[in-house]
GROMACS .gro file of C-alpha atoms in nm:
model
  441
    1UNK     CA    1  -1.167 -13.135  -6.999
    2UNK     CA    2  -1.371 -12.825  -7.046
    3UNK     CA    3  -1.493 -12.578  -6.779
    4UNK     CA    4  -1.707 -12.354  -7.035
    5UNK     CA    5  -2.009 -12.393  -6.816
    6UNK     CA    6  -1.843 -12.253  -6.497
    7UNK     CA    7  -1.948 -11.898  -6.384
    8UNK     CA    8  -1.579 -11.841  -6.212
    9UNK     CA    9  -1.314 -11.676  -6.380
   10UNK     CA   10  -1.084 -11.944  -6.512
   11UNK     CA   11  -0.673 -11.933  -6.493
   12UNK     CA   12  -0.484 -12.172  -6.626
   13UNK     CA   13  -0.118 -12.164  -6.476
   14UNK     CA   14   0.150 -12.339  -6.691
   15UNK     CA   15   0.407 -12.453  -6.495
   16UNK     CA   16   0.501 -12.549  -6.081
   17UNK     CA   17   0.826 -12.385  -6.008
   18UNK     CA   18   0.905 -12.084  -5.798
   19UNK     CA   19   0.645 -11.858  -6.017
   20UNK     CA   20   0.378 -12.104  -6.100
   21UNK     CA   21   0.320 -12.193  -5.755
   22UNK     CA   22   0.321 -11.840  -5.606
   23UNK     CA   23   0.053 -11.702  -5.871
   24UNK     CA   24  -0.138 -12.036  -5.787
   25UNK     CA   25  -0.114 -11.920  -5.423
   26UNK     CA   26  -0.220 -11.576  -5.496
   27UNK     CA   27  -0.541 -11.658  -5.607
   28UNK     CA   28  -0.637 -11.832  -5.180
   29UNK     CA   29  -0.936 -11.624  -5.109
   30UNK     CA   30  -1.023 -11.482  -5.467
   31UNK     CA   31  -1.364 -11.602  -5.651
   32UNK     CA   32  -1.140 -11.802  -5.853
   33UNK     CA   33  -1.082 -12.125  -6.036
   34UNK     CA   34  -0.681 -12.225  -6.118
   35UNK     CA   35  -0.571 -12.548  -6.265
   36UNK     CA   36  -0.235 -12.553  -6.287
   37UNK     CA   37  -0.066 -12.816  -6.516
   38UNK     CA   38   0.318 -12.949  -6.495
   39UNK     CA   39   0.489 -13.230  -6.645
   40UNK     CA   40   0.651 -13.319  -6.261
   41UNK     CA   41   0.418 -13.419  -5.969
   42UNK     CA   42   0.650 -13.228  -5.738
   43UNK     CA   43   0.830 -12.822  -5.695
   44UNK     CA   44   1.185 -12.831  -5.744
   45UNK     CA   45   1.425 -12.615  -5.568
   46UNK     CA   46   1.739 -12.606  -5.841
   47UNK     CA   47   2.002 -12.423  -5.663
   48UNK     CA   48   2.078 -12.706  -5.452
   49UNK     CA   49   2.047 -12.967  -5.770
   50UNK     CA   50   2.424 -12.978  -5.745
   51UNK     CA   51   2.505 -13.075  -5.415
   52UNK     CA   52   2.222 -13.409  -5.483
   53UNK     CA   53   2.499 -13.444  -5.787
   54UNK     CA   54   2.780 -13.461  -5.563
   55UNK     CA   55   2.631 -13.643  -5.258
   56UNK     CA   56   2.556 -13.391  -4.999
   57UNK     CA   57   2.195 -13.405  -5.016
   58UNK     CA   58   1.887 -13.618  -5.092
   59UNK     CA   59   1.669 -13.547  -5.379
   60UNK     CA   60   1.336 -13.542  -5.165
   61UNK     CA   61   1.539 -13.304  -4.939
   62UNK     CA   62   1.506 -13.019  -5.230
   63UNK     CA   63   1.210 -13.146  -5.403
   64UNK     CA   64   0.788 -13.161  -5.253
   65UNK     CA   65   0.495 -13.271  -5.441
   66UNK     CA   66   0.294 -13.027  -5.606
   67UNK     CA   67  -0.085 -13.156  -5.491
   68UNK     CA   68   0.081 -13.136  -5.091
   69UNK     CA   69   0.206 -12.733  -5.137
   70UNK     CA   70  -0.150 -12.674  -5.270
   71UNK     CA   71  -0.371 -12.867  -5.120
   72UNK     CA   72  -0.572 -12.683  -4.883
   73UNK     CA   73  -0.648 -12.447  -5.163
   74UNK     CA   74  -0.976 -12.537  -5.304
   75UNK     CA   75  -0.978 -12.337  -5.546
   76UNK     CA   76  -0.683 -12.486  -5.722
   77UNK     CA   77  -0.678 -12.832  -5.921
   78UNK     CA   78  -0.351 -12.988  -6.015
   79UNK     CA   79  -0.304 -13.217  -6.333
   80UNK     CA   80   0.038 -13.434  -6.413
   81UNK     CA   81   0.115 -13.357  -6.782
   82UNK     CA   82   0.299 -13.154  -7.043
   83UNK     CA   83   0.152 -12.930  -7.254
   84UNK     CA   84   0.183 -12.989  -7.655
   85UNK     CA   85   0.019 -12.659  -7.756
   86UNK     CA   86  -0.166 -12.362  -7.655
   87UNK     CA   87  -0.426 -12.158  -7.913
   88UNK     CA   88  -0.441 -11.773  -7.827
   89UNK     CA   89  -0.738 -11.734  -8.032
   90UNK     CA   90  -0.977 -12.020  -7.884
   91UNK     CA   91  -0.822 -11.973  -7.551
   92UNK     CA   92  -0.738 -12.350  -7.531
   93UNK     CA   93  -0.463 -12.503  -7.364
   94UNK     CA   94  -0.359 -12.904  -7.519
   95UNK     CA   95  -0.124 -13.130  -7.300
   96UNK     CA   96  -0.137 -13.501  -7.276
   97UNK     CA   97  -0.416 -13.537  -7.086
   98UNK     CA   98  -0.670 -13.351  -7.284
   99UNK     CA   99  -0.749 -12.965  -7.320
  100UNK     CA  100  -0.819 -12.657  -7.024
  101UNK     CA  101  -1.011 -12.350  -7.132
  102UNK     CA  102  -0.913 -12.050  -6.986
  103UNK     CA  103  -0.983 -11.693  -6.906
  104UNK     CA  104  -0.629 -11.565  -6.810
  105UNK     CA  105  -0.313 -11.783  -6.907
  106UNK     CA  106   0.034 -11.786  -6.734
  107UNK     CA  107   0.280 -11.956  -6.864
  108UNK     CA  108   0.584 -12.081  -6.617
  109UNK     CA  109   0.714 -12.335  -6.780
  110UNK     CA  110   1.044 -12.219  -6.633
  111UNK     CA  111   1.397 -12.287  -6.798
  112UNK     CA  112   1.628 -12.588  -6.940
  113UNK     CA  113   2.010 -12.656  -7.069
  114UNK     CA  114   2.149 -12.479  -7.319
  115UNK     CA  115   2.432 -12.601  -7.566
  116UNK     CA  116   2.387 -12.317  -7.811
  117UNK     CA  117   2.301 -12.528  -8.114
  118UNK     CA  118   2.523 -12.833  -8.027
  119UNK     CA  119   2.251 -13.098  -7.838
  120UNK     CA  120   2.543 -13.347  -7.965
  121UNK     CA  121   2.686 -13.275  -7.655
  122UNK     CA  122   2.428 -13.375  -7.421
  123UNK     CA  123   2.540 -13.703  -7.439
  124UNK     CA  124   2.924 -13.727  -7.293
  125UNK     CA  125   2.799 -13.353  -7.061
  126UNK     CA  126   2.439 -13.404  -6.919
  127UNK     CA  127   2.357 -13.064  -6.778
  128UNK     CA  128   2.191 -12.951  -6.413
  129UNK     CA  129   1.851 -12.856  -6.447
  130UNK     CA  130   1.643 -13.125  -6.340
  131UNK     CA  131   1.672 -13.421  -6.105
  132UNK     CA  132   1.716 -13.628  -6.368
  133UNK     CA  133   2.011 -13.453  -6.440
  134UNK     CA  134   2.187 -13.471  -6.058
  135UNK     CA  135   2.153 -13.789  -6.024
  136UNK     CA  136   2.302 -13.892  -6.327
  137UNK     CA  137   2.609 -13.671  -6.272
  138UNK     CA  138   2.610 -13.853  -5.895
  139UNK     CA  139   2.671 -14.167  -6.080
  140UNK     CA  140   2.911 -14.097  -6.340
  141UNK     CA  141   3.124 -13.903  -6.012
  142UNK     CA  142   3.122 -14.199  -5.734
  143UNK     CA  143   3.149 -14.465  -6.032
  144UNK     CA  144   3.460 -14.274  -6.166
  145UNK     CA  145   3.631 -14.344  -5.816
  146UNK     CA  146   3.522 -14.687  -5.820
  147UNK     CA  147   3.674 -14.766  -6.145
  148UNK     CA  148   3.971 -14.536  -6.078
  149UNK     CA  149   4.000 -14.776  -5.753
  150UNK     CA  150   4.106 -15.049  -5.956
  151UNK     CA  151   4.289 -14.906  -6.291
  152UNK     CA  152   4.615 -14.977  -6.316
  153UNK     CA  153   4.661 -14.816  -6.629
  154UNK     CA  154   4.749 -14.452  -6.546
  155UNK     CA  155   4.732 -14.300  -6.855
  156UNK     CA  156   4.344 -14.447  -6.832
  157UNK     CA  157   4.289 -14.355  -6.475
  158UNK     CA  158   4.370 -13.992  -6.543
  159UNK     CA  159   4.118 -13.984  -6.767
  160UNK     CA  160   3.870 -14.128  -6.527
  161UNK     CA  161   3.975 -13.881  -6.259
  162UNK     CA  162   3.926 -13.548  -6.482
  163UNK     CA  163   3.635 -13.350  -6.416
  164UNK     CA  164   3.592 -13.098  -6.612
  165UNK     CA  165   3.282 -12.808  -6.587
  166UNK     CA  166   3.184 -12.648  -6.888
  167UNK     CA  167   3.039 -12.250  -6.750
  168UNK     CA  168   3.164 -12.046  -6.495
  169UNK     CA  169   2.880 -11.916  -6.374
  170UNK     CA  170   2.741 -11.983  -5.984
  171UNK     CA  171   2.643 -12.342  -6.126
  172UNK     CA  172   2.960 -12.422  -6.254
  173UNK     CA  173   3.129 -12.233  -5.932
  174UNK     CA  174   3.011 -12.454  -5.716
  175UNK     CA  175   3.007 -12.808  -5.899
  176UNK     CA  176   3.366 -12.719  -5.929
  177UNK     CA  177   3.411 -12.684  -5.562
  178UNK     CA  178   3.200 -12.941  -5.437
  179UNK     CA  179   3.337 -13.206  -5.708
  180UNK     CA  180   3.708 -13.071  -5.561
  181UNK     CA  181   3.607 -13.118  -5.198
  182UNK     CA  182   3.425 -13.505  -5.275
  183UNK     CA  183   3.776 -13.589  -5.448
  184UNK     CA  184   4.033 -13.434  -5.146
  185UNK     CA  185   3.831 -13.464  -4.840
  186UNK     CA  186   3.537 -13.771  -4.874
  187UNK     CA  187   3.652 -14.029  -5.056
  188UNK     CA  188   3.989 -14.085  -5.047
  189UNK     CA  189   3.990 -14.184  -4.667
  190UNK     CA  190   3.760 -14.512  -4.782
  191UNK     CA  191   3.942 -14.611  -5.115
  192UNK     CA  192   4.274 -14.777  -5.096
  193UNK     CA  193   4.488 -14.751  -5.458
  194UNK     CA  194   4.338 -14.349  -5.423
  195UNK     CA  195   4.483 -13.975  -5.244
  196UNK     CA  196   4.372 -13.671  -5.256
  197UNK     CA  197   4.623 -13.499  -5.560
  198UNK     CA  198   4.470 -13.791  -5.802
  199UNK     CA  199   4.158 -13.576  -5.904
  200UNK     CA  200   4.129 -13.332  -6.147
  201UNK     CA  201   3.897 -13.070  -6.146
  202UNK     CA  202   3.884 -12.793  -6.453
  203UNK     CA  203   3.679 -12.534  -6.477
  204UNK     CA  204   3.599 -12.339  -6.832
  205UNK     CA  205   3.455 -11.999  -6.929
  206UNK     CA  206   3.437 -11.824  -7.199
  207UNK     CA  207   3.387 -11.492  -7.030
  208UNK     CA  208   3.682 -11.298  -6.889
  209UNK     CA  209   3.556 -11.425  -6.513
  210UNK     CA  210   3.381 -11.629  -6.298
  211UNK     CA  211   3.041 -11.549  -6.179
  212UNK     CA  212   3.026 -11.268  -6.445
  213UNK     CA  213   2.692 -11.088  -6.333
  214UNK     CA  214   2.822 -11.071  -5.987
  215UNK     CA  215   3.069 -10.795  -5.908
  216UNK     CA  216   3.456 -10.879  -5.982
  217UNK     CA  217   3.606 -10.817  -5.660
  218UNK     CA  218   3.388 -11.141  -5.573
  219UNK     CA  219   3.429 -11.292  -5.904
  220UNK     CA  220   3.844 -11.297  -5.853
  221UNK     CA  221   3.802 -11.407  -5.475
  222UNK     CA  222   3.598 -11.697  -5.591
  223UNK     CA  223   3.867 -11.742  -5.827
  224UNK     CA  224   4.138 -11.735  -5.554
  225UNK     CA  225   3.935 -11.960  -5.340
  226UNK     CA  226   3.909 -12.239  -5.589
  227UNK     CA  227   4.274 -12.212  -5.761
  228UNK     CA  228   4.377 -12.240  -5.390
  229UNK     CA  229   4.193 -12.579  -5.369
  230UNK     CA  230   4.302 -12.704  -5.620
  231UNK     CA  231   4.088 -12.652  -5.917
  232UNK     CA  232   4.198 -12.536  -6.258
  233UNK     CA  233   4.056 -12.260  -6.391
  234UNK     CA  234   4.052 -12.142  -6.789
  235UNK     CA  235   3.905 -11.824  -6.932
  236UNK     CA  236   3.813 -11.718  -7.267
  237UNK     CA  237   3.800 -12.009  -7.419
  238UNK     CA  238   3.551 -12.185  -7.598
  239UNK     CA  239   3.461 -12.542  -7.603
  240UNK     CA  240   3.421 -12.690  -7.988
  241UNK     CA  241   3.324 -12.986  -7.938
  242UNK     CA  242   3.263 -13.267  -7.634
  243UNK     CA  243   3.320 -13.672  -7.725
  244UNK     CA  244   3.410 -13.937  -7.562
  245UNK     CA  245   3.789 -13.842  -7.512
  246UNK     CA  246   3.718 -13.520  -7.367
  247UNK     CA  247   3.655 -13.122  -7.462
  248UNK     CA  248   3.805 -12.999  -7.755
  249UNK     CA  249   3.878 -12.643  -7.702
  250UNK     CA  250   4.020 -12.508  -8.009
  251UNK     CA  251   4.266 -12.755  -8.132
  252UNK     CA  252   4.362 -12.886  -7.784
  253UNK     CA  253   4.166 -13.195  -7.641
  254UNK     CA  254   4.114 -13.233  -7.247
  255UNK     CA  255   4.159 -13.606  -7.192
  256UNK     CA  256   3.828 -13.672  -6.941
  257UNK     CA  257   3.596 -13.911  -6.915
  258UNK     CA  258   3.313 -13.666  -6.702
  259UNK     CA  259   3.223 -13.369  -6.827
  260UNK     CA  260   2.965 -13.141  -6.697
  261UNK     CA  261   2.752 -12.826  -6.865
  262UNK     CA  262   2.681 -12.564  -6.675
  263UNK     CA  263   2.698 -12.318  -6.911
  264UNK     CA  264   2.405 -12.159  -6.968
  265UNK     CA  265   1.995 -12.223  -7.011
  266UNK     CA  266   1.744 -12.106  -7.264
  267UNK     CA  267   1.331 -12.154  -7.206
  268UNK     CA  268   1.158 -12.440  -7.258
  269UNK     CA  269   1.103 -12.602  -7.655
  270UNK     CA  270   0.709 -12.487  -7.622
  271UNK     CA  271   0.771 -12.158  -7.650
  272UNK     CA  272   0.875 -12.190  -8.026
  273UNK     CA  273   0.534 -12.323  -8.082
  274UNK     CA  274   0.407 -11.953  -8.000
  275UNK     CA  275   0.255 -11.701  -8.278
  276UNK     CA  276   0.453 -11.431  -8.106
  277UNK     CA  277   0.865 -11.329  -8.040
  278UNK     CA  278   1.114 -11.553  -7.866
  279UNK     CA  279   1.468 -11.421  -7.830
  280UNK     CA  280   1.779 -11.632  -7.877
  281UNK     CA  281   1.743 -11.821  -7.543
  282UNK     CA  282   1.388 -11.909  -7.683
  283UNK     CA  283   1.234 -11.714  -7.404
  284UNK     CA  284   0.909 -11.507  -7.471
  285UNK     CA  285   0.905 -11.192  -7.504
  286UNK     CA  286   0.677 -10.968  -7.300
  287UNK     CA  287   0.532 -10.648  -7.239
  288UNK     CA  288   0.609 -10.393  -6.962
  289UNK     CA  289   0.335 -10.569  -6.768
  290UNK     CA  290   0.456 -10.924  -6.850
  291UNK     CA  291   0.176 -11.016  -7.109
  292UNK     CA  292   0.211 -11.106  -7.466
  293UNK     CA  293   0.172 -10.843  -7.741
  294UNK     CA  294  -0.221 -10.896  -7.866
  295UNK     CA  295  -0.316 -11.125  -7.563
  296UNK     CA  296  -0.358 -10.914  -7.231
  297UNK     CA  297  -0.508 -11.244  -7.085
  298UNK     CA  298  -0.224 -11.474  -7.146
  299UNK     CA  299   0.121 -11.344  -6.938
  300UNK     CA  300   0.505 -11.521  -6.895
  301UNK     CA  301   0.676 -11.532  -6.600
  302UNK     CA  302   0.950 -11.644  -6.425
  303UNK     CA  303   1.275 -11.811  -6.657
  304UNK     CA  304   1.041 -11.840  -6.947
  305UNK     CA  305   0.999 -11.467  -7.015
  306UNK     CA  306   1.229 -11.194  -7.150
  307UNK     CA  307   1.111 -10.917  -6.897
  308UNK     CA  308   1.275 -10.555  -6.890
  309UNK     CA  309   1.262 -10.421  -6.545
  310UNK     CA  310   1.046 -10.082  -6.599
  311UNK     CA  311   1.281  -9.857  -6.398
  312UNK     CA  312   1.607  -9.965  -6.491
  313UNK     CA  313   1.614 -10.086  -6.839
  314UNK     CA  314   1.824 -10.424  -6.713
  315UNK     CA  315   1.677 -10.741  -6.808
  316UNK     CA  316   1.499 -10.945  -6.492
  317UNK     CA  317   1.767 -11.197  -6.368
  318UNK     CA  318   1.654 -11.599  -6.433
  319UNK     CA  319   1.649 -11.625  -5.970
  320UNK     CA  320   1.436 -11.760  -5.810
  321UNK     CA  321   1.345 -11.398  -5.663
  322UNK     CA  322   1.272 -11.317  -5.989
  323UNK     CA  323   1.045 -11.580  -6.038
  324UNK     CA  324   0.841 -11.503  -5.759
  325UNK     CA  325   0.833 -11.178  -5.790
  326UNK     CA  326   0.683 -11.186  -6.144
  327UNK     CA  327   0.438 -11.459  -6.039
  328UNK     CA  328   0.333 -11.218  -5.766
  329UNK     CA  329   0.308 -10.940  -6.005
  330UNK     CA  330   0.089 -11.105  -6.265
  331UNK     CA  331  -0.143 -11.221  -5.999
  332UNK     CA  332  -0.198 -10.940  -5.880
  333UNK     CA  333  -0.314 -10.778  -6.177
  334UNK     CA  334  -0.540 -11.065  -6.272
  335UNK     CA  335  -0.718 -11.034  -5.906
  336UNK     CA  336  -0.765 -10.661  -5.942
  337UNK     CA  337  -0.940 -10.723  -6.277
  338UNK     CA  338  -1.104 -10.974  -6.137
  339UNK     CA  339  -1.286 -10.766  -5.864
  340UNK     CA  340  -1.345 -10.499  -6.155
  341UNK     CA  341  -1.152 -10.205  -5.959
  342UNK     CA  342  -0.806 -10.240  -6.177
  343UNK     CA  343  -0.627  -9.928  -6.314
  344UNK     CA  344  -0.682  -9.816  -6.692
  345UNK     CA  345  -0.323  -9.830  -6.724
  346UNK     CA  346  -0.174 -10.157  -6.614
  347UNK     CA  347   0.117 -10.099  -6.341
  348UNK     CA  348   0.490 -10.196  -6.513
  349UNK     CA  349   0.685 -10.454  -6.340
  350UNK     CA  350   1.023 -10.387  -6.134
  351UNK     CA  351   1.231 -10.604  -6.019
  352UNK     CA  352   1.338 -10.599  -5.672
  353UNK     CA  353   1.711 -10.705  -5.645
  354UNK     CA  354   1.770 -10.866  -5.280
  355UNK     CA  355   2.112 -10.945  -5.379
  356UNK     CA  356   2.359 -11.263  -5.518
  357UNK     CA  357   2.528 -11.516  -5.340
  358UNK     CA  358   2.712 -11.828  -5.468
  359UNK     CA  359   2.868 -12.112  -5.274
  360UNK     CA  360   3.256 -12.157  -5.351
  361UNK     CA  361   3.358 -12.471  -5.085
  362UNK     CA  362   3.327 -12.570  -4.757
  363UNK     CA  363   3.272 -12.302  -4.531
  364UNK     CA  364   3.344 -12.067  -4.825
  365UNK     CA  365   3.087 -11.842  -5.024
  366UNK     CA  366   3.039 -11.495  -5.164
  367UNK     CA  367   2.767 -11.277  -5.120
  368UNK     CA  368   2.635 -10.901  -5.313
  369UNK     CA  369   2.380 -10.737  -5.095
  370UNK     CA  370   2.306 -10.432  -5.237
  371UNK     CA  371   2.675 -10.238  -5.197
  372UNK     CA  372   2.771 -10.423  -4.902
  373UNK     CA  373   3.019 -10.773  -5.089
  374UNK     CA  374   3.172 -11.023  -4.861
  375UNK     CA  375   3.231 -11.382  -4.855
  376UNK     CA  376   3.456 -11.623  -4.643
  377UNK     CA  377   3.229 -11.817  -4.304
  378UNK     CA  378   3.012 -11.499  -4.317
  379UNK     CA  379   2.899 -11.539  -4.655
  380UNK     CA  380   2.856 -11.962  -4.605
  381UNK     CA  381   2.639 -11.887  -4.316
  382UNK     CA  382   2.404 -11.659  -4.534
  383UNK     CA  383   2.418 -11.862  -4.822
  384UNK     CA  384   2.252 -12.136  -4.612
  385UNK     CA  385   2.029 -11.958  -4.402
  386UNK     CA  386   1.888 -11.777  -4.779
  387UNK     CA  387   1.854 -12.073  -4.909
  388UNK     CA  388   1.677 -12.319  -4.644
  389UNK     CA  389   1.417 -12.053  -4.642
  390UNK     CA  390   1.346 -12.135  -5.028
  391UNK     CA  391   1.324 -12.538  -4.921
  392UNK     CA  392   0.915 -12.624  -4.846
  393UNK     CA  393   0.863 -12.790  -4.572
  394UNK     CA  394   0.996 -12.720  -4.232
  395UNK     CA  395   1.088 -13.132  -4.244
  396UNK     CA  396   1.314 -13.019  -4.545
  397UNK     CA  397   1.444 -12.685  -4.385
  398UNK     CA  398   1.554 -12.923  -4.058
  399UNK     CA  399   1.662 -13.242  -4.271
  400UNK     CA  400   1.889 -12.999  -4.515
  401UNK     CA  401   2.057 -12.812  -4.207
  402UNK     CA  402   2.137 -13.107  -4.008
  403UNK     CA  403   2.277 -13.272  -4.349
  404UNK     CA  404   2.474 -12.935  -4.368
  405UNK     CA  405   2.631 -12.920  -4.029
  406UNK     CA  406   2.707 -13.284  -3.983
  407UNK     CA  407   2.869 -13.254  -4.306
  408UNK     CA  408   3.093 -12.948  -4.230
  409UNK     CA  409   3.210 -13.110  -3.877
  410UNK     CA  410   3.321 -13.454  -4.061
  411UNK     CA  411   3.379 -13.343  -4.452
  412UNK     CA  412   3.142 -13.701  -4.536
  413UNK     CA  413   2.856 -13.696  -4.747
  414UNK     CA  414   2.627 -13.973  -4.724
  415UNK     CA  415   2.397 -13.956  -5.028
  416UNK     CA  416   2.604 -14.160  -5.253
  417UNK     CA  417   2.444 -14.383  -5.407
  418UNK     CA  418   2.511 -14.487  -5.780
  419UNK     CA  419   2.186 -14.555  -5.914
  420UNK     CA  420   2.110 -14.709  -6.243
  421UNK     CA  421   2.314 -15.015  -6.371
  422UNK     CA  422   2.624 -14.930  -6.322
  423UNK     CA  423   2.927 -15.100  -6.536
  424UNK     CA  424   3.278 -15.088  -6.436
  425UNK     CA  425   3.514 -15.014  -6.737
  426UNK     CA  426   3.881 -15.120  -6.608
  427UNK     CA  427   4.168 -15.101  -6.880
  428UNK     CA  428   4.398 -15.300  -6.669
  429UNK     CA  429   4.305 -15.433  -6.368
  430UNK     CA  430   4.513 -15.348  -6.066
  431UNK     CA  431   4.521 -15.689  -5.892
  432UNK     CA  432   4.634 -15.869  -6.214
  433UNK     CA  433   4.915 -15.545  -6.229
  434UNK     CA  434   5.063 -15.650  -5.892
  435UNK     CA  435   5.078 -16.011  -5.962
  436UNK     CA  436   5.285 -15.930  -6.280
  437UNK     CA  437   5.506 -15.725  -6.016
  438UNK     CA  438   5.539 -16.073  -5.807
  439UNK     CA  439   5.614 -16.297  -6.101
  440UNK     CA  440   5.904 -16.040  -6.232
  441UNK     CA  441   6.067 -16.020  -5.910
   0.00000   0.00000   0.00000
């Protein structure tokens, strides 16, 4: 598909998360053609990916369809498919279903897993980035209680019942929690051969804390919180390898059967492809006005860039404020060079910080605004009011905050499902143990 022949200024957006859709957005009443390409039909809110992994929450709840946020814009034409390869110098973009031409590029292809080098691990840890992802960790957790159910080996059902959560960042933080809270509060009450002290949860870092960007009189009360719940916490240690036994950190094996990463994320394989520099994370990496070196037309945004922040030096957090906030930025400057009455001098983007919060358990989270910390029922309320007001949809916003209360009043989660084809792996079946008991008495 070509648009050569159109007399608008073209942009091609790369990309429908938190910065893709607000530059797309941006561009409502501007003279202005925007196709904007993804390899998902639908906008994907990923904070709350981990409580669709542990049952709290619907998928569709944190999830809309890209063509229904965007489609009273006419200006703005959606295509379903991933992009193999973009050339700088013919200003073409290539994905599956043909090629775009483009005037200005943005590229938003946001963020995915990291294992630092070791993919081996995917496997026996799937990650959290995707839906994909949640809903596969939802059915290796409820199936691990349904197998645990009826193990009478214990040796075997230990192994079942160990979670452990590789990162100790706010992902990790609150898998941890939530994981703790399905295994002491939800399920026990409906499984018979099961209590609350069966399940263990054990969280690993290799940093010195928890939450490590956030500031450490929070980091060691979310420690506190979760120790006093139950989970196990260990720092500074590294994980070597992950098989079907468990984590091997250094020369000691955890025996577990689930193992989740959460421990950190690097940009998207495309970005490799690129004639220009990546940084470790393979995120690209971009001027003071978030464009590539040599391309003033093409800019990166959101989880996919490296961006400075012009006033402080600090690198621009991967939150979804500071996706929008770059999206916002970059449109910006396209519009004003658009209507011909930009700046010589491009402005340099800063990054507002609007503050941190991360969810520790049930009516329990921390929050950083600005200098002001604090956490306990206060910071649970704020955490949930911030982020309904990220959900699209006002049928999402009302869906996710009745889920939320009725789930805080009765400790249940109803989302639990186990999808796929599940297969029940029993060592030694617990009815066949207690008719040995009979026989031998």
């Amino acid at each position: 598909m070509n648009h050569a022949s159109s007399e608008l200024p073209r942009i091609v957006v790369i990309g429908g998360g938190f910065a893709g859709i607000n530059v797309a957005k941006a561009f409502k009443d501007t003279p202005a053609e925007i196709d904007l390409i993804d390899k998902r039909n639908y906008h994907l809110f990923q904070p709350l990916l981990y409580q669709v992994a542990t049952g709290e929450l619907d998928p569709a709840n944190i999830a809309a369809p890209i063509r229904k946020i965007l489609w009273k814009q006419k200006n703005v034409h959606v295509a379903l498919g991933e992009v193999t390869a973009v050339d700088f110098d013919q200003k073409l973009v290539h994905f599956d279903g043909g090629e775009l031409d483009y005037d200005y590029l943005v590229i938003a292809t946001g963020a995915q897993q990291s294992y630092f080098g070791h993919d081996e691990f995917r496997k026996h840890a799937p990650g959290l980035k995707s839906i994909d992802d949640a809903l596969e960790i939802r059915r290796r957790l409820f199936l691990a209680f349904e197998e645990a159910e009826w193990e009478a080996d214990e040796e075997a059902r230990r192994k079942i019942l160990t979670f452990v959560i590789v990162g100790g960042g706010p992902t990790g933080v609150e898998l941890a929690g939530a994981i703790k809270e399905v295994a002491t509060e939800t399920l026990p009450r409906e499984f018979r051969n099961i209590h609350s002290g069966m399940a263990r949860v054990i969280l690993v870092d290799g940093g010195p804390r928890l939450v490590g960007p956030m500031p450490e009189d929070l980091s060691a009360r979310a420690q506190k919180v979760l120790e006093k719940m139950g989970v196990e916490i260990q720092l500074n240690v590294h994980v070597n390898d992950v098989t079907e036994a468990g984590v091997v950190i250094g020369d000691k094996t955890i025996q577990a059967e689930n193992v989740f990463w959460a421990a950190g994320v690097q940009g998207q394989d495309l970005a490799k492809t690129f004639n220009t520099e990546v940084d470790r994370g393979s995120r690209v990496v971009v001027g003071a006005d978030l464009s590539i070196p040599g391309h003033p037309e093409v800019f990166v945004v959101g989880d996919a860039a490296h961006a400075t922040d012009a006033k402080t030096g600090k690198p621009v957090p991967g939150l979804a404020q500071g996706a929008i906030q770059t999206g916002r930025f970059v449109a910006e400057i396209i519009k004003a060079e658009i209507a011909g009455n930009a700046p010589q001098e491009r402005p340099q983007f800063s990054y507002y910080d609007k503050g941190s919060m991360a969810m520790i358990g049930r009516g329990n989270a921390i929050a950083a605004v600005g200098k002001v910390h604090y956490g306990g029922i206060l910071g649970w309320i704020s955490w949930n009011v911030l982020h309904v007001m990220f959900l699209v949809g006002y049928r999402n916003r009302f869906k996710v905050m009745l889920d939320w209360c009725w789930n805080y009043v009765w400790k249940t989660r109803r989302s639990r499902l186990i999808t796929g084809d599940p297969k029940v792996h029993i060592k030694k079946l617990y009815s066949e143990h207690q008719k040995t008991d009979r026989n031998t008495k």
